[in-house]
Short mmCIF file of C-alpha atoms and ligand atoms in Angstrom, two decimals:
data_model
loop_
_atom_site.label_atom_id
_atom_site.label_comp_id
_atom_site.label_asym_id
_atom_site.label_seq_id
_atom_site.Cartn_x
_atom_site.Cartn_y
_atom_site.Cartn_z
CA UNK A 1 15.67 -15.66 14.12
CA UNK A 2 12.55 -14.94 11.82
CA UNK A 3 10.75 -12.01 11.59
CA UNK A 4 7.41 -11.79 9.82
CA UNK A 5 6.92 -8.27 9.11
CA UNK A 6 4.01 -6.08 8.27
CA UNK A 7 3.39 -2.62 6.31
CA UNK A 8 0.26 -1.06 5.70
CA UNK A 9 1.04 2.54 6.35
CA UNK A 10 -0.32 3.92 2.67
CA UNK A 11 -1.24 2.00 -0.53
CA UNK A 12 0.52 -1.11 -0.32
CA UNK A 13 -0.42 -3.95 2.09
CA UNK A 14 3.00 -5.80 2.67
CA UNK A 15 4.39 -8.96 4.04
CA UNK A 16 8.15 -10.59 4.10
CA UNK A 17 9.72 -12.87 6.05
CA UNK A 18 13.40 -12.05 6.64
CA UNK A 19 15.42 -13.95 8.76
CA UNK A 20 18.57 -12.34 11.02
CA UNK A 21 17.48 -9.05 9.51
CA UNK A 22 19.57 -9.52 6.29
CA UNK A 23 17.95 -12.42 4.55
CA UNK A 24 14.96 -12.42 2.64
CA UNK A 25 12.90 -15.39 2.47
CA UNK A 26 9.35 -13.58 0.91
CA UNK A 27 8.58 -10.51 0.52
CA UNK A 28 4.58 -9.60 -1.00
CA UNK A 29 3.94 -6.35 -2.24
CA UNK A 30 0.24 -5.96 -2.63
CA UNK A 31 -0.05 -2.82 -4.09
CA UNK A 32 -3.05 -0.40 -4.46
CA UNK A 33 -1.94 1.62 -6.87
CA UNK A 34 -4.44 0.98 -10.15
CA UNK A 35 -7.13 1.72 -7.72
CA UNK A 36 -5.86 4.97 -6.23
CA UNK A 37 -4.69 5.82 -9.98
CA UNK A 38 -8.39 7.20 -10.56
CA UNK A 39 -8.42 9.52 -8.21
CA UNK A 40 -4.89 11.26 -8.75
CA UNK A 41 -3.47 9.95 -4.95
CA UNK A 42 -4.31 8.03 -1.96
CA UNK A 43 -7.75 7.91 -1.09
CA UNK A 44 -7.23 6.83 3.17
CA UNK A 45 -10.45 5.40 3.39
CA UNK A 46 -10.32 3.45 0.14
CA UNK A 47 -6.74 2.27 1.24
CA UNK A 48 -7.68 1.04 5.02
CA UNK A 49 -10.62 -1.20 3.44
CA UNK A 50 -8.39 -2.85 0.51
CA UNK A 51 -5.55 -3.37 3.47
CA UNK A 52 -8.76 -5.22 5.88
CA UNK A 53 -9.56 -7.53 2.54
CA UNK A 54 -6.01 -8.37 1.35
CA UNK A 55 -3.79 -8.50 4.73
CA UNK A 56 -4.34 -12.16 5.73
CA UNK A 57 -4.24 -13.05 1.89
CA UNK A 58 -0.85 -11.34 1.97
CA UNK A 59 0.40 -13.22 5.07
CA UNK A 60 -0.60 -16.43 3.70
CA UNK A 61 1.06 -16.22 0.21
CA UNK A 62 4.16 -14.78 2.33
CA UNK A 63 4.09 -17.98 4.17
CA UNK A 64 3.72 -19.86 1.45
CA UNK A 65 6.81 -18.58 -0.81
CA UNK A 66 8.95 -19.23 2.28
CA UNK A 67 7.77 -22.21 2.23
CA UNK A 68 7.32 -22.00 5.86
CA UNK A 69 4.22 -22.27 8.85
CA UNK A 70 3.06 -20.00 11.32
CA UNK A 71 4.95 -22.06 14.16
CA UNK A 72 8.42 -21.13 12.44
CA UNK A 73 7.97 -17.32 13.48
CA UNK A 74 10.20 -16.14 16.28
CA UNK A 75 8.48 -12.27 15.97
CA UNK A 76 6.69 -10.18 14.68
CA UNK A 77 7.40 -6.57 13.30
CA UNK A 78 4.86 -4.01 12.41
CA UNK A 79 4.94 -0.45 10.74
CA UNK A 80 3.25 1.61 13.48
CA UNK A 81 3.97 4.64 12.29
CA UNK A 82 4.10 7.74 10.44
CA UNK A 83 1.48 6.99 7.76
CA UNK A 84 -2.58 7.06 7.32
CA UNK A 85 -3.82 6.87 10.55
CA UNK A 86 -6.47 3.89 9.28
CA UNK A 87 -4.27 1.87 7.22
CA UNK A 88 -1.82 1.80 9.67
CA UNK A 89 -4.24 0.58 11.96
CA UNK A 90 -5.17 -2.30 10.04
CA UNK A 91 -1.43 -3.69 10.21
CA UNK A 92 -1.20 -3.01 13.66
CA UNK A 93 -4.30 -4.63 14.78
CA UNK A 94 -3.48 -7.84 12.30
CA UNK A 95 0.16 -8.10 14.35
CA UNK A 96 -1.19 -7.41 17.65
CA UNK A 97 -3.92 -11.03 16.92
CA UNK A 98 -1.30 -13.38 15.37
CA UNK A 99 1.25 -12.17 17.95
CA UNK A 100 -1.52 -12.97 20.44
CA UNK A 101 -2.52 -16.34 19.02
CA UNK A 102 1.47 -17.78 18.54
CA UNK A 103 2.20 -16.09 21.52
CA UNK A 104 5.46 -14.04 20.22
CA UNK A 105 6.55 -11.07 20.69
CA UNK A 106 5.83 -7.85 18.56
CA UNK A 107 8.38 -5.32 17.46
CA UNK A 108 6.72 -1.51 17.22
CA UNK A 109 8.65 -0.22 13.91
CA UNK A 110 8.92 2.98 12.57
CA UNK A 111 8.08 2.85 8.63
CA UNK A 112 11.01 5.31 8.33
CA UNK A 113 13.67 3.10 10.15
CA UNK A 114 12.46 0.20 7.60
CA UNK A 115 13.06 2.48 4.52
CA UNK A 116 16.92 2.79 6.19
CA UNK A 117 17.01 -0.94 6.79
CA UNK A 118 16.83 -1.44 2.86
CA UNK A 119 20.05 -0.67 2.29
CA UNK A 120 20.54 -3.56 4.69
CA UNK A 121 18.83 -6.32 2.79
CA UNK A 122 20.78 -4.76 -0.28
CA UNK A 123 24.26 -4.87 1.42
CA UNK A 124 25.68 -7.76 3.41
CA UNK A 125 28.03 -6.23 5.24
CA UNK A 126 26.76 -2.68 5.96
CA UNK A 127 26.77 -1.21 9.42
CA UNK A 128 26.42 1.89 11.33
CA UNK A 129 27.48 4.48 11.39
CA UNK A 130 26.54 6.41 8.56
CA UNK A 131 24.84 9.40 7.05
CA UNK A 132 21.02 8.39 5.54
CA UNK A 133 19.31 10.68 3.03
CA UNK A 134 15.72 9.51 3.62
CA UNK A 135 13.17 10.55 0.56
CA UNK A 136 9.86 9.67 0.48
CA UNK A 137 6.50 10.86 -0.33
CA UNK A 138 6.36 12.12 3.06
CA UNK A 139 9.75 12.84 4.59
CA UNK A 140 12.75 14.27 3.71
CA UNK A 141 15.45 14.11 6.05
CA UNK A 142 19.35 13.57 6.51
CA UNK A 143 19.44 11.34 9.43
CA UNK A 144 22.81 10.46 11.27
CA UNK A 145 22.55 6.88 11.92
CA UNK A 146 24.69 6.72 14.80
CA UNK A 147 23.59 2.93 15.57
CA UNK A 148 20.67 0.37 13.97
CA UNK A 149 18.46 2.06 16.72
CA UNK A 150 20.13 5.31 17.20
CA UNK A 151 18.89 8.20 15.06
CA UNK A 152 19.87 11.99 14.92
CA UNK A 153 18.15 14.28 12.23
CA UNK A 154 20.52 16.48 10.98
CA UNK A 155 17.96 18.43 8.82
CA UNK A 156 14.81 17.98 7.10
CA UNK A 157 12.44 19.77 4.80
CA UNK A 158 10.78 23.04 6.24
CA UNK A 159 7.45 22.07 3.71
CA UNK A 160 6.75 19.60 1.17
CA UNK A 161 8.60 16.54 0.82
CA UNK A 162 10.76 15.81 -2.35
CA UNK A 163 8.54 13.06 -3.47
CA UNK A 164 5.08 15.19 -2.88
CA UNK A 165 6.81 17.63 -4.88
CA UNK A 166 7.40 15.35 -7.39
CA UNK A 167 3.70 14.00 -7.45
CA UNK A 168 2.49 17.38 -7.65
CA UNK A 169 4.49 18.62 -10.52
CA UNK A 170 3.17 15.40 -11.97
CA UNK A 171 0.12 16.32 -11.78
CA UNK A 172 0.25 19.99 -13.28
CA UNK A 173 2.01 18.20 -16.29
CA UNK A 174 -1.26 15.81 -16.48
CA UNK A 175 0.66 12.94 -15.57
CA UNK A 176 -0.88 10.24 -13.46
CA UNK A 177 0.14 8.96 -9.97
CA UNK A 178 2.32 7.93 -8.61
CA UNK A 179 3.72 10.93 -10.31
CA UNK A 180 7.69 10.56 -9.33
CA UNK A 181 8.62 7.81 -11.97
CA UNK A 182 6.76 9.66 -14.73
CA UNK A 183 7.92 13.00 -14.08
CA UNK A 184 11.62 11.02 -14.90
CA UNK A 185 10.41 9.38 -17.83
CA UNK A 186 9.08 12.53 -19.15
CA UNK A 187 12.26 14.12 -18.17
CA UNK A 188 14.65 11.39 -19.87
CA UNK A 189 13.56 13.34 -23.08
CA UNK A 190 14.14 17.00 -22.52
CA UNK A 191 16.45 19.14 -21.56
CA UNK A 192 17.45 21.57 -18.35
CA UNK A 193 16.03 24.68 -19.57
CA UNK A 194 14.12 26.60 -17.10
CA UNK A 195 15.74 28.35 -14.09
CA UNK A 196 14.22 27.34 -10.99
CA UNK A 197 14.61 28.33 -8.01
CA UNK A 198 16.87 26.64 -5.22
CA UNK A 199 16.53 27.27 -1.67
CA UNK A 200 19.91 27.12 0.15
CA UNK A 201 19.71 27.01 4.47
CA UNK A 202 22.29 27.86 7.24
CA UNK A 203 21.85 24.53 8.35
CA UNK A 204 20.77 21.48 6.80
CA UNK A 205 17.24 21.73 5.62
CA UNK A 206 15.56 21.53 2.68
CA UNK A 207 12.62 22.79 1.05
CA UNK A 208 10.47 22.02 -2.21
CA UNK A 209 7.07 23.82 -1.98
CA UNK A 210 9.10 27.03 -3.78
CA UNK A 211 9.77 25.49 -6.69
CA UNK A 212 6.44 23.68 -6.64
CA UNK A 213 5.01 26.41 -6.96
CA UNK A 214 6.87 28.20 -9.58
CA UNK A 215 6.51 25.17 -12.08
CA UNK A 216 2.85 25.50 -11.56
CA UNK A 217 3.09 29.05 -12.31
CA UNK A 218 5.38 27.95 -15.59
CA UNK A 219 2.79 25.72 -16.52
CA UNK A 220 -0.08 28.14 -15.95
CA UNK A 221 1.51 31.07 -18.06
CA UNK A 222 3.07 28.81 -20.85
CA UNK A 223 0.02 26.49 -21.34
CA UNK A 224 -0.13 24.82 -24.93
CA UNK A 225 3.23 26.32 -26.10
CA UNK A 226 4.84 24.85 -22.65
CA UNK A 227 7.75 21.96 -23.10
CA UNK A 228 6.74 19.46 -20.81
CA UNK A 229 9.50 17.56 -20.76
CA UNK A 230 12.26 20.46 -20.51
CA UNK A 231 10.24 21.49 -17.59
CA UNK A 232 9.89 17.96 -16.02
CA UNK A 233 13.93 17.81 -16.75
CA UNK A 234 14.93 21.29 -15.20
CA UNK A 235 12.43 20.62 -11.77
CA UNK A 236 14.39 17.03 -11.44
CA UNK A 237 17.65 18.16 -11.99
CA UNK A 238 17.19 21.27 -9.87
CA UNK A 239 15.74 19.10 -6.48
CA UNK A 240 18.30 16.27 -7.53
CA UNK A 241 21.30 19.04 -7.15
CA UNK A 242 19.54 20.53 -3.84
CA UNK A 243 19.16 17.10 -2.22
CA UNK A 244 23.02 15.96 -3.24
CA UNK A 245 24.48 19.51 -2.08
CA UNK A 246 23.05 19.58 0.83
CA UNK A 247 24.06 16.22 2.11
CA UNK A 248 27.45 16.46 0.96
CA UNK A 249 27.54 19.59 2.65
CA UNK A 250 26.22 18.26 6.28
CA UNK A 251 28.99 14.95 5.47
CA UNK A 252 32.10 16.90 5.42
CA UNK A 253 31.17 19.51 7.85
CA UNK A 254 30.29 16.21 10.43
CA UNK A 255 32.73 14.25 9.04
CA UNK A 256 30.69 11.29 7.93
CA UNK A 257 32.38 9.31 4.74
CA UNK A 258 29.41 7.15 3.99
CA UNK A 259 25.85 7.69 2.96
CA UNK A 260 22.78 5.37 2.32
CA UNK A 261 20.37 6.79 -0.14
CA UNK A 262 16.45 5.28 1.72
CA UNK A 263 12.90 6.05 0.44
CA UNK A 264 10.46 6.04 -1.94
CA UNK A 265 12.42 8.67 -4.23
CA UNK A 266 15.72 6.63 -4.05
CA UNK A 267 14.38 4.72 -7.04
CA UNK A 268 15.18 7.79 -8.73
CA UNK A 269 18.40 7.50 -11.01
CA UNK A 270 19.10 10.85 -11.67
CA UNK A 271 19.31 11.19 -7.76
CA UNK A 272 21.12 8.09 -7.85
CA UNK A 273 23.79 8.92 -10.54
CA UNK A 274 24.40 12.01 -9.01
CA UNK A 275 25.11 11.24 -4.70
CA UNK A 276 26.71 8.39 -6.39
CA UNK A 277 28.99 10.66 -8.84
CA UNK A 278 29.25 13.25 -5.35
CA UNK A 279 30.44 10.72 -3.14
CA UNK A 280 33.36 9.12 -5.44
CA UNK A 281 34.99 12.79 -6.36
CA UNK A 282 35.37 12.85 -2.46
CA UNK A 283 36.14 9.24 -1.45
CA UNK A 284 33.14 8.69 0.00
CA UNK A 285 31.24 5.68 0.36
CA UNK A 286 27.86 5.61 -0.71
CA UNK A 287 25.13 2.41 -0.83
CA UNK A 288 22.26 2.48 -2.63
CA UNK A 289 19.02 0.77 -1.97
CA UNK A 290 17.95 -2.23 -4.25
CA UNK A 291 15.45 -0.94 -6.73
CA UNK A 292 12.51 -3.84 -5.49
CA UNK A 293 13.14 -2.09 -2.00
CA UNK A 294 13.18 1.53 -2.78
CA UNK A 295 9.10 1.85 -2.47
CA UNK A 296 7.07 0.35 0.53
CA UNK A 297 7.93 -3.14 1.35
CA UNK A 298 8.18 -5.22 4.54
CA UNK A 299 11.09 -6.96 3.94
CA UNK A 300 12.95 -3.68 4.97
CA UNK A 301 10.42 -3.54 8.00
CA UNK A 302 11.26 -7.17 8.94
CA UNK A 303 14.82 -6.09 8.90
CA UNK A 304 14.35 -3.23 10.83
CA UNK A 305 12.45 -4.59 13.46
CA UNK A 306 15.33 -7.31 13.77
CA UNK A 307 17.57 -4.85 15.40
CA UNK A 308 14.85 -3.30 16.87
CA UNK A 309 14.40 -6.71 18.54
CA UNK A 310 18.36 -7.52 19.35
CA UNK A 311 18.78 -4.14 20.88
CA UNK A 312 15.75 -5.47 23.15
CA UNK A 313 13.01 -3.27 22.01
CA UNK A 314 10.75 -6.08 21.48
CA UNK A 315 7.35 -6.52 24.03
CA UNK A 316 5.61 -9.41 25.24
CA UNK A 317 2.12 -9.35 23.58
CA UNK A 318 0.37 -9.37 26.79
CA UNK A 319 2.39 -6.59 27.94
CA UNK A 320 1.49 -4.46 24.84
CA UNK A 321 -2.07 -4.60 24.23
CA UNK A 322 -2.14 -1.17 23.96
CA UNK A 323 0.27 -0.41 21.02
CA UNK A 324 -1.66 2.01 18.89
CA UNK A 325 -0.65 3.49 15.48
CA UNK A 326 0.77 6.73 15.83
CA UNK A 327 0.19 9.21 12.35
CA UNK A 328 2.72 11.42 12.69
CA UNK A 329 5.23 8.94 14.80
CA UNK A 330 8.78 10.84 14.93
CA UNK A 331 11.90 9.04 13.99
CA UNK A 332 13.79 7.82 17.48
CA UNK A 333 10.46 7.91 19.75
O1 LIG B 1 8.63 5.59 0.33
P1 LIG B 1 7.43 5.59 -0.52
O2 LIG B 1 7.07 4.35 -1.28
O3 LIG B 1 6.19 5.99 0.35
C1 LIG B 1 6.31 6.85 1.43
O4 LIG B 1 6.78 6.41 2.49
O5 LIG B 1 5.98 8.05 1.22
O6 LIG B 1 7.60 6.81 -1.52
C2 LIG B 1 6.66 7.13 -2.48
C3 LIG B 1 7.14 8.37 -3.21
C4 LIG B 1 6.07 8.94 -4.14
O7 LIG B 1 6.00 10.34 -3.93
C5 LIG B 1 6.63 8.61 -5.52
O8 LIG B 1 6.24 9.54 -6.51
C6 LIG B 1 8.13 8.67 -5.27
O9 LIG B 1 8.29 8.06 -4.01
N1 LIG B 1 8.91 7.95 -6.28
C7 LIG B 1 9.76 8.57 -7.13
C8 LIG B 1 10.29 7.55 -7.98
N2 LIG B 1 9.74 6.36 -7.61
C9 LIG B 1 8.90 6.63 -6.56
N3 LIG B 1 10.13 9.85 -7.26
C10 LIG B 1 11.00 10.17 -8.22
N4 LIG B 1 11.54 9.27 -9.08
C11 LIG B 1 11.21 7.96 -8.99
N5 LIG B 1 11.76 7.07 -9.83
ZN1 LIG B 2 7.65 4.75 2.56
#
């Protein structure tokens, strides 16, 4: 079966064609980045208009590298939800027409689901169940992925999420967006030497506006004689430790021996290094994402909504005319 997939939820307009859900035939990234760059983050209304002038663009070169037609689409899967409530809506609307005119179904998918499914485009053989430690520019969450449409949050953050707080941080060192990948470089040359603080739940959660706002406060009181980099290196290694305890923590006590790392933030290597490191000294098994499908991406979409689609929550076009974008979809709805 093929899948054409869509994402448009933030800054990059996406299209992939993946067939069965594992392989990947094209996958466009379109990004937006250079133009949000200006403004220091995602301008929404700037980001729905570049998705309305690139999308069919996208699906055409998508096509294209597949070296495939319209006609050879079985479905269609679309990122409904969480994101900007207007970009989302231009993928949405796009899917809802071609689904309409090749009369196909469409598969509703939830952009968080898709970032999940990349470990499945990066691993053959990988199946539920397992733990997923989902970190993105908007979520952070350990979800137990109890099936490829079953989902169970086992915790998530109270605030910020890890990779706001690591565009943020970015930004207060006068670094430019997207700030998580130069807040690492920055940090590959200094050293953990500020003590910040760590915030440590009965449960599962997690929480990064604390120590948000004490680097700001470090950066504020320090000014000219502050060492970027050391501070860069202390705030990545101190989320990086928070993120790998806590998971570990919610594994043994639910007896779960094997985690995917999913999201934006999961092209972090420190992060990487260390759940990878955490996992071995316990005999765990741990799978991490494929660096090209860490960020936004449809391919992982596509391969989402291919379960989404065996396990029968596909629609009928005609059926579905009303499928909206949701902003602040939750995980499982
Ligand atoms: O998943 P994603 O592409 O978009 C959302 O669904 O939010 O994640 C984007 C986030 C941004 O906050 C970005 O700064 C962060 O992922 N990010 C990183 C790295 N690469 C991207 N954070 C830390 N280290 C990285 N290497
Ligand atoms: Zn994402």
């Amino acid at each position: 079966m093929i899948c054409l997939g869509i994402e448009s939820s933030c800054d990059e307009t996406s299209v992939a064609i993946v067939k069965n859900g594992r392989e990947v035939l094209a996958n466009v990234v379109s990004t937006q980045i250079p133009i949000h760059k200006k403004f220091g983050g995602v301008v929404p209304e700037i980001a729905s208009r570049k998705h309305l002038t690139n999308i069919a663009f996208v699906v055409k070169e998508a096509l294209d590298n597949a070296k495939l037609d319209f006609k050879d689409i079985d479905y269609i899967g679309v990122t409904y939800g969480p994101g900007l409530i207007g970009a989302l809506l231009v993928g949405v609307a796009y899917a809802k027409s071609l689904a309409y005119a090749l009369n196909i179904p469409i598969v509703p998918t939830h952009h968080i689901e898709g970032h999940i499914a990349a470990n499945y485009l990066t691993y053959e053989s990988l199946k539920p169940p397992f733990m997923a430690l989902v970190v993105s520019g908007g979520h952070t969450h350990l979800i137990n992925v109890k099936d490829y449409t079953d989902f169970e949050i086992i915790g998530k953050t109270r605030d910020d999420a890890v990779g706001e707080a690591f565009d943020k941080v970015a930004r207060v060192l006068g670094l430019p967006y997207p700030g998580g990948p130069e807040v690492s470089k920055l940090a590959r040359e200094g050293e953990f030497t500020y003590k910040l603080p760590k915030t440590k739940f009965d449960n599962y959660d997690f929480s990064f506006s604390g120590i948000k706002t004490a680097v700001i406060n470090i950066a504020h009181k320090e000014g000219e004689s502050l060492k970027r980099e050391d501070l860069a290196c202390s705030f990545e290694e101190t989320v990086t430790d928070e993120l790998v305890d806590t998971c570990i923590k919610a594994m043994k006590d639910l007896n779960i021996n094997k985690v995917v790392l999913a999201g934006g933030v999961s092209a972090n290597l420190v992060l990487r290094d260390k759940l990878l490191k955490a996992t071995k000294n316990r005999d765990y098994e741990c799978f991490l994402p494929d660096l090209k499908y860490c960020t936004d991406n449809a391919a992982m979409i596509a391969s989402a909504a291919h379960y989404n689609y065996v396990c029968g929550k596909s629609f009928d076009i005609k059926d579905k005319l009303d499928l909206n974008a949701i902003a602040n979809l939750k995980i499982g709805e």
